[in-house]
JSON list of C-alpha atoms in Angstrom, two decimals:
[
{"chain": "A", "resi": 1, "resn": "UNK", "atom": "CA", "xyz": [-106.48, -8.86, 86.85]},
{"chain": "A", "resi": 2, "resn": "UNK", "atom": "CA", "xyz": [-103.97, -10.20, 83.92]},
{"chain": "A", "resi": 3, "resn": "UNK", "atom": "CA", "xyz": [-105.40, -10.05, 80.71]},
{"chain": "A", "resi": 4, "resn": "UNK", "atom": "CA", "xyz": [-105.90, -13.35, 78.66]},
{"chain": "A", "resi": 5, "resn": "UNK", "atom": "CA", "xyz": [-102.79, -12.68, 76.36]},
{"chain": "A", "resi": 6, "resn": "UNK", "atom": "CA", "xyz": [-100.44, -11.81, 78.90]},
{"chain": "A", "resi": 7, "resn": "UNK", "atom": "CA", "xyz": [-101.15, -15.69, 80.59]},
{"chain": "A", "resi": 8, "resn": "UNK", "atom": "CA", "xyz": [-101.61, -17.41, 77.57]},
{"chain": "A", "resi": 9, "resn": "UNK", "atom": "CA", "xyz": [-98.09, -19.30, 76.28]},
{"chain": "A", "resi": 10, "resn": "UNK", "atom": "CA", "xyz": [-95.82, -17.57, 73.25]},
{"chain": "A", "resi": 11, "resn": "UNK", "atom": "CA", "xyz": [-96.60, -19.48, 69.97]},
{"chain": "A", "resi": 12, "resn": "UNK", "atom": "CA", "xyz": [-94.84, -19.31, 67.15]},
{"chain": "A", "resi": 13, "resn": "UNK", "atom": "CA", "xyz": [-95.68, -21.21, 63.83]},
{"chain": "A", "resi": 14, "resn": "UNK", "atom": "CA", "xyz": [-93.20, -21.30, 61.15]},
{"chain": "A", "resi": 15, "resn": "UNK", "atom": "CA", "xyz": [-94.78, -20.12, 57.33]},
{"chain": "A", "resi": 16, "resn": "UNK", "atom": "CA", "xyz": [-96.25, -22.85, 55.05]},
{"chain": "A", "resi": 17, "resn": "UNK", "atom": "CA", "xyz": [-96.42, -25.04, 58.33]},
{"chain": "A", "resi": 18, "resn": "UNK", "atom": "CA", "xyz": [-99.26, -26.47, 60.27]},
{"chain": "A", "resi": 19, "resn": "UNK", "atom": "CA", "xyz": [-99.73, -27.13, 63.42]},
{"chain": "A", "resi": 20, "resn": "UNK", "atom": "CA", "xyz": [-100.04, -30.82, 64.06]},
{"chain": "A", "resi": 21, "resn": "UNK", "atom": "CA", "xyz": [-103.39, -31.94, 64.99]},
{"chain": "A", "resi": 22, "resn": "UNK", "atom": "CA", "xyz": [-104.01, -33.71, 68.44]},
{"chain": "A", "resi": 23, "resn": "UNK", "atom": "CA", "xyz": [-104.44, -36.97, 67.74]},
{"chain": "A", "resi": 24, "resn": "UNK", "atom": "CA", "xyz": [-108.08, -37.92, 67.77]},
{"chain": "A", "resi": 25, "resn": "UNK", "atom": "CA", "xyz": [-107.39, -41.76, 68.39]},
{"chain": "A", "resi": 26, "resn": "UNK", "atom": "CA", "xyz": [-109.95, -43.70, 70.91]},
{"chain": "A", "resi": 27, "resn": "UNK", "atom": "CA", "xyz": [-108.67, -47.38, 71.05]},
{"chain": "A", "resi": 28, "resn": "UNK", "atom": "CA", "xyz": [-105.70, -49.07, 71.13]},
{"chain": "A", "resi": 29, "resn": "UNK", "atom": "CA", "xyz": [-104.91, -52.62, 69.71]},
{"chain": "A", "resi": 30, "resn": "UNK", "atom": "CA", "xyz": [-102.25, -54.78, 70.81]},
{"chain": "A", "resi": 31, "resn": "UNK", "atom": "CA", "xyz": [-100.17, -50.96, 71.29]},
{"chain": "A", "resi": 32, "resn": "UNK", "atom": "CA", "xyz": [-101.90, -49.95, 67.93]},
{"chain": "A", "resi": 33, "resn": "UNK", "atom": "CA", "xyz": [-103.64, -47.00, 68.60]},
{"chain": "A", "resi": 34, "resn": "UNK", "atom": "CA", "xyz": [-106.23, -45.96, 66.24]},
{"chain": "A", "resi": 35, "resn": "UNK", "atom": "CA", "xyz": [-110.03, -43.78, 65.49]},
{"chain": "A", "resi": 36, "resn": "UNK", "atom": "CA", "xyz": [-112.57, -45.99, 64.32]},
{"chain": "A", "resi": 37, "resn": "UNK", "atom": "CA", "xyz": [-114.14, -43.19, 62.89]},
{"chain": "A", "resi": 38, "resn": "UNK", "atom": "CA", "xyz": [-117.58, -44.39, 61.72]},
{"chain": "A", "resi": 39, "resn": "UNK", "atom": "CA", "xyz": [-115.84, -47.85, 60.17]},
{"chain": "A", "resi": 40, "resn": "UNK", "atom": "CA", "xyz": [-117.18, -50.83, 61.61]},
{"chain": "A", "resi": 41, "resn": "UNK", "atom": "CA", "xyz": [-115.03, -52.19, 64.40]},
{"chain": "A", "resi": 42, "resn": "UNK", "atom": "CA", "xyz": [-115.13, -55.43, 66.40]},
{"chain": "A", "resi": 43, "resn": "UNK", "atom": "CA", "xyz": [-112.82, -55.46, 69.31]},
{"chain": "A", "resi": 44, "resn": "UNK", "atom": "CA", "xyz": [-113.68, -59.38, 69.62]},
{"chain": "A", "resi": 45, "resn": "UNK", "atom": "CA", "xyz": [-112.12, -59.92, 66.65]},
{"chain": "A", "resi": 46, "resn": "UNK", "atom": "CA", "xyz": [-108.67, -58.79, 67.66]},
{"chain": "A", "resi": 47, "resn": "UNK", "atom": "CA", "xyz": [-107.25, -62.46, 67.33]},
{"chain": "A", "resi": 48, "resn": "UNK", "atom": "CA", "xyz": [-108.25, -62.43, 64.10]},
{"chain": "A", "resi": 49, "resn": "UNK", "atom": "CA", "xyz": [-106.01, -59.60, 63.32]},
{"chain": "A", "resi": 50, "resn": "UNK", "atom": "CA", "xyz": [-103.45, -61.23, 65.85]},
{"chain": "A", "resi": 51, "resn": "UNK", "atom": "CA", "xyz": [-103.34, -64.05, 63.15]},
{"chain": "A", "resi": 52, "resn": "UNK", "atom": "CA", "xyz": [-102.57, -62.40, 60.21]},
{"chain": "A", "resi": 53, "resn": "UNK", "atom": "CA", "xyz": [-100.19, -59.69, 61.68]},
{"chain": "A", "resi": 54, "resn": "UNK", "atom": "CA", "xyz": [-97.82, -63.13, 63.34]},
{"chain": "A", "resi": 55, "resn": "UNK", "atom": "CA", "xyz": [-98.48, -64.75, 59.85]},
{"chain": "A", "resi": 56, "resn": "UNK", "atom": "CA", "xyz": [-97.09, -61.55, 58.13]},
{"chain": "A", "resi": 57, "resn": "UNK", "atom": "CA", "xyz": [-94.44, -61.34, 60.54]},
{"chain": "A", "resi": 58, "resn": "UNK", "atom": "CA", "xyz": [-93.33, -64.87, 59.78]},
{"chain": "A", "resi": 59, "resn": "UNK", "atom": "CA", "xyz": [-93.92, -64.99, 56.02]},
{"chain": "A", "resi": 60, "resn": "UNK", "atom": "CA", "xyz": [-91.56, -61.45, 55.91]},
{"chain": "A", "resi": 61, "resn": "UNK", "atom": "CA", "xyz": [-88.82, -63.48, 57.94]},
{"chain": "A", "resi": 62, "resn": "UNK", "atom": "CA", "xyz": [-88.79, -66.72, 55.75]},
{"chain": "A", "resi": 63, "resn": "UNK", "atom": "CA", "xyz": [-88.98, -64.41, 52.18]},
{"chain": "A", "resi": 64, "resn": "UNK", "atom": "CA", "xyz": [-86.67, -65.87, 49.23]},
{"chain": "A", "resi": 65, "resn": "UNK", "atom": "CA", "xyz": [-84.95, -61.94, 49.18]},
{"chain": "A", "resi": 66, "resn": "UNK", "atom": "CA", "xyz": [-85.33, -60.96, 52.66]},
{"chain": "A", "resi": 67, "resn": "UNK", "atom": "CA", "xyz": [-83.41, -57.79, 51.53]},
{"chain": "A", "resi": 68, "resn": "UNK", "atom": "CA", "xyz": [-86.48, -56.94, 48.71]},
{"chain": "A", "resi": 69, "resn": "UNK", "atom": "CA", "xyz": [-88.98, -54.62, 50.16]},
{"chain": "A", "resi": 70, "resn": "UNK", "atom": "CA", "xyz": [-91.96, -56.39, 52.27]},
{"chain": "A", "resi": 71, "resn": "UNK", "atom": "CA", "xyz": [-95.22, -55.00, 50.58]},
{"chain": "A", "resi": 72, "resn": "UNK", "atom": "CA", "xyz": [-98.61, -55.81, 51.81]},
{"chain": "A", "resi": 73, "resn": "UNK", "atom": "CA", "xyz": [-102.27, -54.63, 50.52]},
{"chain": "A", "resi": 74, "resn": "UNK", "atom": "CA", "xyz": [-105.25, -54.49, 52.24]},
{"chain": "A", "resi": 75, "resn": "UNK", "atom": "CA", "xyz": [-108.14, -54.63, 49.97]},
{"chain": "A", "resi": 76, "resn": "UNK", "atom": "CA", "xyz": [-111.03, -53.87, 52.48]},
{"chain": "A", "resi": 77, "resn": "UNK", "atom": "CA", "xyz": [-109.64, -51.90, 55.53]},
{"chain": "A", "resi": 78, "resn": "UNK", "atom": "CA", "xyz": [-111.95, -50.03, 56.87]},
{"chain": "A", "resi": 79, "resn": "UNK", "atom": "CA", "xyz": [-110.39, -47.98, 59.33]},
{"chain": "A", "resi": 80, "resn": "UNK", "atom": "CA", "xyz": [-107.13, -49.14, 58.38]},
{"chain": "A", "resi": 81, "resn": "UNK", "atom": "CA", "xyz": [-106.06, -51.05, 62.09]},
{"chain": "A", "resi": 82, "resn": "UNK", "atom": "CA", "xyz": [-105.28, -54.50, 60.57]},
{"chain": "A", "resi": 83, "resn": "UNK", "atom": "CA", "xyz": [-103.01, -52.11, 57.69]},
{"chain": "A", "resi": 84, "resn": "UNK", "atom": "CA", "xyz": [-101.35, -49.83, 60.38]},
{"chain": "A", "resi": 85, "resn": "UNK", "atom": "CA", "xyz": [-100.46, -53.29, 62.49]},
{"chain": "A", "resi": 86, "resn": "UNK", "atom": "CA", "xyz": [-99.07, -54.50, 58.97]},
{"chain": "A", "resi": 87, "resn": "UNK", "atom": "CA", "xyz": [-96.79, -51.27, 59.13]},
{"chain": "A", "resi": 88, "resn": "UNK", "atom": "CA", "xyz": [-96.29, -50.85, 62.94]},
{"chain": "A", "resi": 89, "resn": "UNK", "atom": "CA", "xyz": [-95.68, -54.65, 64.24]},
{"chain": "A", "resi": 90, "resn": "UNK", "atom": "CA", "xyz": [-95.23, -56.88, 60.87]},
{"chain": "A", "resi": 91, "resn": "UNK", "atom": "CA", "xyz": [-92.26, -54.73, 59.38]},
{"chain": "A", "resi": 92, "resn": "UNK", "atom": "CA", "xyz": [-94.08, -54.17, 56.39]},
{"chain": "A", "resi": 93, "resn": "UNK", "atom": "CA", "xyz": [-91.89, -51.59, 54.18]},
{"chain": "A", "resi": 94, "resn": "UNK", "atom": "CA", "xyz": [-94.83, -50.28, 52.57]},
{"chain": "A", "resi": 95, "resn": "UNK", "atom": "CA", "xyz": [-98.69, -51.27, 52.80]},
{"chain": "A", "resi": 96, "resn": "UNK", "atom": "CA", "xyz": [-101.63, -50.22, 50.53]},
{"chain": "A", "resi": 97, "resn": "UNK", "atom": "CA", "xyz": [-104.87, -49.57, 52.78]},
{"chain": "A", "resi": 98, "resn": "UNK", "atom": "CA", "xyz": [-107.97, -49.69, 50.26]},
{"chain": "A", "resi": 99, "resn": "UNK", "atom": "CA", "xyz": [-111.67, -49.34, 51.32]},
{"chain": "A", "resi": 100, "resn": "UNK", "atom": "CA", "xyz": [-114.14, -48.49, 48.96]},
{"chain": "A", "resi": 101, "resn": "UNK", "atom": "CA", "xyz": [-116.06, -46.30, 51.20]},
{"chain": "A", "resi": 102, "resn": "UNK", "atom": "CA", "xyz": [-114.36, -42.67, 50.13]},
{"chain": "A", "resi": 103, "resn": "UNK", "atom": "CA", "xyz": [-116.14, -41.53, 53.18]},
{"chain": "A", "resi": 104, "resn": "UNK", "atom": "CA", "xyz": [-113.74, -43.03, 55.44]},
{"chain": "A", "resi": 105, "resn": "UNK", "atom": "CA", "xyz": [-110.68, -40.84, 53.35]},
{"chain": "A", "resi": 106, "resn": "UNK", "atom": "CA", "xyz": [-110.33, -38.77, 57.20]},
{"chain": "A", "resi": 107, "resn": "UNK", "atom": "CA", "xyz": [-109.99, -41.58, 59.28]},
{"chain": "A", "resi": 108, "resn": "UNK", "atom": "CA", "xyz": [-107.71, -43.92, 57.51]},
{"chain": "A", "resi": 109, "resn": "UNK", "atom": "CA", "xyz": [-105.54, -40.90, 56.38]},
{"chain": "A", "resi": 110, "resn": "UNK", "atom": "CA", "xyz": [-105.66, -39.94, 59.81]},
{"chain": "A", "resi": 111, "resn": "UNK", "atom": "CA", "xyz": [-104.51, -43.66, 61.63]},
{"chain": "A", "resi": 112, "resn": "UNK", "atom": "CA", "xyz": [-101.82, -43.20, 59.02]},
{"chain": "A", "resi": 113, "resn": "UNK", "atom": "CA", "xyz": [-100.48, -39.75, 59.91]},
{"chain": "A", "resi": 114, "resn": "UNK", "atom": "CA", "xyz": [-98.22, -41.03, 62.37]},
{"chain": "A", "resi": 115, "resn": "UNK", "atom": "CA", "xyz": [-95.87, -42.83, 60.07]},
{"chain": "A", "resi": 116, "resn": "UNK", "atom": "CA", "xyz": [-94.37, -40.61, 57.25]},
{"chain": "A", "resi": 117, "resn": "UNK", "atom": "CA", "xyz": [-95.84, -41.04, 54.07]},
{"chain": "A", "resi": 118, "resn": "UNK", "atom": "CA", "xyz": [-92.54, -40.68, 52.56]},
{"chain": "A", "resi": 119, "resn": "UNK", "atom": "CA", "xyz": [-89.82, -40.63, 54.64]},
{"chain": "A", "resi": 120, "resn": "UNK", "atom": "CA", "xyz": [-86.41, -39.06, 53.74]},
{"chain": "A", "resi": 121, "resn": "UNK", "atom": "CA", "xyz": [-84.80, -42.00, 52.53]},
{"chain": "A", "resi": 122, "resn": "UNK", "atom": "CA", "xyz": [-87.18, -41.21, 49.68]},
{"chain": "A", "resi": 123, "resn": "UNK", "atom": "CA", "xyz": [-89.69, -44.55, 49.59]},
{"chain": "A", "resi": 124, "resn": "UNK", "atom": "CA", "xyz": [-93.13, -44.34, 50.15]},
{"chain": "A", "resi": 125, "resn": "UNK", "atom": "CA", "xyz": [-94.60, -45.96, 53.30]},
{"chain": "A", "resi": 126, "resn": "UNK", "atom": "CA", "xyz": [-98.26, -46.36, 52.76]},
{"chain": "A", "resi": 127, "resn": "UNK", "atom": "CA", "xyz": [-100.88, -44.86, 50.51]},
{"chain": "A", "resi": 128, "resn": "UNK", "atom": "CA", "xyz": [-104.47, -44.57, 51.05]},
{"chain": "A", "resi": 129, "resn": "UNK", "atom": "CA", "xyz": [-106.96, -45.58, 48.24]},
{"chain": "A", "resi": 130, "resn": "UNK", "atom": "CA", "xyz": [-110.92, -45.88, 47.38]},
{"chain": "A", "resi": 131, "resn": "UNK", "atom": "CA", "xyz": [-111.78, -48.51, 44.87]},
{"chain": "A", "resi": 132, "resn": "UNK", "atom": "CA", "xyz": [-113.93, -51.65, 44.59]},
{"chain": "A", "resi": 133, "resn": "UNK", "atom": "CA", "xyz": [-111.69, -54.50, 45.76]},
{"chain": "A", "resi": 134, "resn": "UNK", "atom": "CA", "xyz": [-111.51, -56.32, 42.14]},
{"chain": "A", "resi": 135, "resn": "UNK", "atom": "CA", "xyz": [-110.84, -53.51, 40.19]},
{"chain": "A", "resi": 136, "resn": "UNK", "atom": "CA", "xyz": [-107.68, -52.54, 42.73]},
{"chain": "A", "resi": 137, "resn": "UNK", "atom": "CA", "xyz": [-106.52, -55.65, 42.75]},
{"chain": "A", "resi": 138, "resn": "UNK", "atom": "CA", "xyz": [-106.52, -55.99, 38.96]},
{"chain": "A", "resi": 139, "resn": "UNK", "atom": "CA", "xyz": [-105.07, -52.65, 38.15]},
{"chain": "A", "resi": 140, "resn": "UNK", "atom": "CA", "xyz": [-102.03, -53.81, 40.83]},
{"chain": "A", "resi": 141, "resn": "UNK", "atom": "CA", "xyz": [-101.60, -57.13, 38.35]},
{"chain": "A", "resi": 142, "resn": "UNK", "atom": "CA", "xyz": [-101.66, -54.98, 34.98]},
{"chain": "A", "resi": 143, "resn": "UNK", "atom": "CA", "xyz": [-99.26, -52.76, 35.92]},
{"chain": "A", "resi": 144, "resn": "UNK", "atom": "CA", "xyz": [-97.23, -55.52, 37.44]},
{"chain": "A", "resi": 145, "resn": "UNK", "atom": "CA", "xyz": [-97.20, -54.22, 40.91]},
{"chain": "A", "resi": 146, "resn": "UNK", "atom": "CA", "xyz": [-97.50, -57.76, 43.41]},
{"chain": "A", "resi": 147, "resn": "UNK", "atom": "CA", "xyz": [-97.24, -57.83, 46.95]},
{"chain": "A", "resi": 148, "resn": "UNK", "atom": "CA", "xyz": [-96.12, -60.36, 49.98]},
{"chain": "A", "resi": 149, "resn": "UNK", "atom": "CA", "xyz": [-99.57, -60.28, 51.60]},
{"chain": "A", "resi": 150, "resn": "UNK", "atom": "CA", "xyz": [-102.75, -59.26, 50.90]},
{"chain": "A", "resi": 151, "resn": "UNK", "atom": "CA", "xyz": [-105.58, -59.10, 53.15]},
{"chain": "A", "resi": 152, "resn": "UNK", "atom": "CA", "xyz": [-108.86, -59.60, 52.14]},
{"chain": "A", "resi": 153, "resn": "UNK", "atom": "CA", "xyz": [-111.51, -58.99, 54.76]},
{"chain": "A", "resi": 154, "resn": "UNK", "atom": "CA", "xyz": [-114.92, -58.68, 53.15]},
{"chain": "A", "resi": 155, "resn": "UNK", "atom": "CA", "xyz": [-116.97, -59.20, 56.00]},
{"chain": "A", "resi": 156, "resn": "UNK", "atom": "CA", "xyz": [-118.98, -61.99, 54.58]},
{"chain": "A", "resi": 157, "resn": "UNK", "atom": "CA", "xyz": [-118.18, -63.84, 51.50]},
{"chain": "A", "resi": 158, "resn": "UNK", "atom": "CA", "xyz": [-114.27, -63.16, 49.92]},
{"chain": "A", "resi": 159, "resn": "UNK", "atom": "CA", "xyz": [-115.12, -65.96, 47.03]},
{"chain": "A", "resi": 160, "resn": "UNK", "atom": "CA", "xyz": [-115.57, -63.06, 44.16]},
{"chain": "A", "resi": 161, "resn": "UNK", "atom": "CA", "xyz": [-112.09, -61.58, 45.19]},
{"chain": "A", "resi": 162, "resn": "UNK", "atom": "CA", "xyz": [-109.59, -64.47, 45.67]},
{"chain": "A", "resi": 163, "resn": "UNK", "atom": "CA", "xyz": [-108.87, -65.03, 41.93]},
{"chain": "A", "resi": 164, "resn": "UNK", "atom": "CA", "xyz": [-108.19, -61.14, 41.68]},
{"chain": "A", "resi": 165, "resn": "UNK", "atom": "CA", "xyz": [-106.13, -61.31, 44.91]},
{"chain": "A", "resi": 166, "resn": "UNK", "atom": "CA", "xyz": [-103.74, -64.42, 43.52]},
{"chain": "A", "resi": 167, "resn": "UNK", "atom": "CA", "xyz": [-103.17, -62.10, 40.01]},
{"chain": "A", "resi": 168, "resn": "UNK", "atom": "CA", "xyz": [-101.35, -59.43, 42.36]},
{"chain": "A", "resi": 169, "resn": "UNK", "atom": "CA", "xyz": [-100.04, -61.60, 44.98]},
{"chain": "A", "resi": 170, "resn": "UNK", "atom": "CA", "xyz": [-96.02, -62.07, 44.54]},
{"chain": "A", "resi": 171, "resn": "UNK", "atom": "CA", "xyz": [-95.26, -65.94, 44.08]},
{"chain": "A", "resi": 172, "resn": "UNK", "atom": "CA", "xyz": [-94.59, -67.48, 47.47]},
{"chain": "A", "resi": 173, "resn": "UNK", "atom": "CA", "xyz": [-96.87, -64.71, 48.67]},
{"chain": "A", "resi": 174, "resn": "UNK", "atom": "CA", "xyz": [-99.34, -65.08, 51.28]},
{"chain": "A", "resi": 175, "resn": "UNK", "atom": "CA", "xyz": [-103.29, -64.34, 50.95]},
{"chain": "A", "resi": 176, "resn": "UNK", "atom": "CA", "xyz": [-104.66, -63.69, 54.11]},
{"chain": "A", "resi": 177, "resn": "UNK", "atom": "CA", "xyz": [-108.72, -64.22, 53.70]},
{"chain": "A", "resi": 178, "resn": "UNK", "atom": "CA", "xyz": [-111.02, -63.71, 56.92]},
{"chain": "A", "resi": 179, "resn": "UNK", "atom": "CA", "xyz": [-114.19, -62.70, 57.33]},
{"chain": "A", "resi": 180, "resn": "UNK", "atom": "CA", "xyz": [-114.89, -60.35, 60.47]},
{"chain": "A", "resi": 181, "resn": "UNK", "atom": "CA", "xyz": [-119.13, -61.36, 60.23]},
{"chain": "A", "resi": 182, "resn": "UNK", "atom": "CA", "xyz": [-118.12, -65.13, 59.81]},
{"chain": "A", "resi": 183, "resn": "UNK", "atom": "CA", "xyz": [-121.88, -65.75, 60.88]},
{"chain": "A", "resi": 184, "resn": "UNK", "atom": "CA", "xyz": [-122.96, -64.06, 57.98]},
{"chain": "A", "resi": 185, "resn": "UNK", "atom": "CA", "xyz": [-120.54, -66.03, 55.62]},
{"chain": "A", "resi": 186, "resn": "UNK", "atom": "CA", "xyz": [-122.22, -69.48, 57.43]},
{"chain": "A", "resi": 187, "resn": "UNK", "atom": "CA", "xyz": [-125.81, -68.46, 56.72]},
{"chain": "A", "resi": 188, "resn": "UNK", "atom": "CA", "xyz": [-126.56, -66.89, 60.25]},
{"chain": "A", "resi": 189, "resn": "UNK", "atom": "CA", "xyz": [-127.24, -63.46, 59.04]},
{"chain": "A", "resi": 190, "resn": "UNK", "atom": "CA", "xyz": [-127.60, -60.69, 61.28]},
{"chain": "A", "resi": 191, "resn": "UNK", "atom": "CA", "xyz": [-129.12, -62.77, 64.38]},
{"chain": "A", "resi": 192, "resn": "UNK", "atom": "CA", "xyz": [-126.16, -63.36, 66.92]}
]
């Protein structure tokens, strides 16, 4: 009988290096695919995201400097699948995926890893952050930092973000407001 080494494949791994790790993703959107992780995630709301990816897409194409770089923000991601369709099917040059939830730090980072944080033309392509909505939106405005789009999905009531959102959206930009529990946002509450 072979021994176990003998049958198992040569590996080498080069120092400083990892190994990439399989990816972990368990749906697919539109050719997005993506881990939910434990982030909330409605398939049904798909045209939703549909929407504002094909509004993105459009806005990019009809920009004043088409040759400036297309930057979009997404103040309440989640698990980053409206952000990664921003970057994958909108051309976005560089999107901002924010959720205050630090928990979800693993899976965003991780529907991310696919693209090249910085690739070697030198620009980065996305970065990953953890802060209350407002305050992210504001610091973006005080440091002078706008973008083309910004998403705001707070699943229920966006009213105390829009005035931060307009501060750090570009003029001519476009604010993309939805609300995934839209029941919620009418009064309905949890009862479907």
């Amino acid at each position: 009988m072979a021994s176990a080494s003998a049958a198992a494949p040569a590996v080498s791994f080069q120092p400083g290096r990892r190994a990439p790790l399989p990816p972990r993703c368990t749906h697919s959107e539109r050719g997005v695919s993506f881990d939910p992780g434990s982030a909330f995630y409605r398939s049904d709301s798909a045209p939703g995201r549909d929407l504002a990816v094909l509004a993105a897409t459009l806005h990019r194409r009809r920009r004043p400097d088409p040759s400036a770089p297309f930057l979009c923000l997404d103040a309440m991601c989640g698990s980053g699948v409206r952000a990664l369709r921003y970057l994958a099917q909108a051309g976005a040059d560089f999107v901002w995926a924010n959720d205050a939830s630090d928990a979800l730090h693993p899976v965003i980072v991780g529907n991310f890893s696919r693209f090249e944080p910085v690739p070697p033309e030198g620009q980065r392509r996305w970065v990953v952050s953890h802060l209350d909505a407002t305050r992210l939106l504001a610091e973006r405005y005080l440091r002078r930092e706008y973008f083309d789009v910004i998403d705001v999905d707070s699943f229920g009531s966006e009213a105390e973000y829009i005035r931060a959102a307009f501060l750090a959206l570009k003029i001519g930009g476009l604010l993309y407001l939805t609300s995934t529990d839209w029941r919620s946002a009418r009064g309905y509450g949890g009862k479907w």
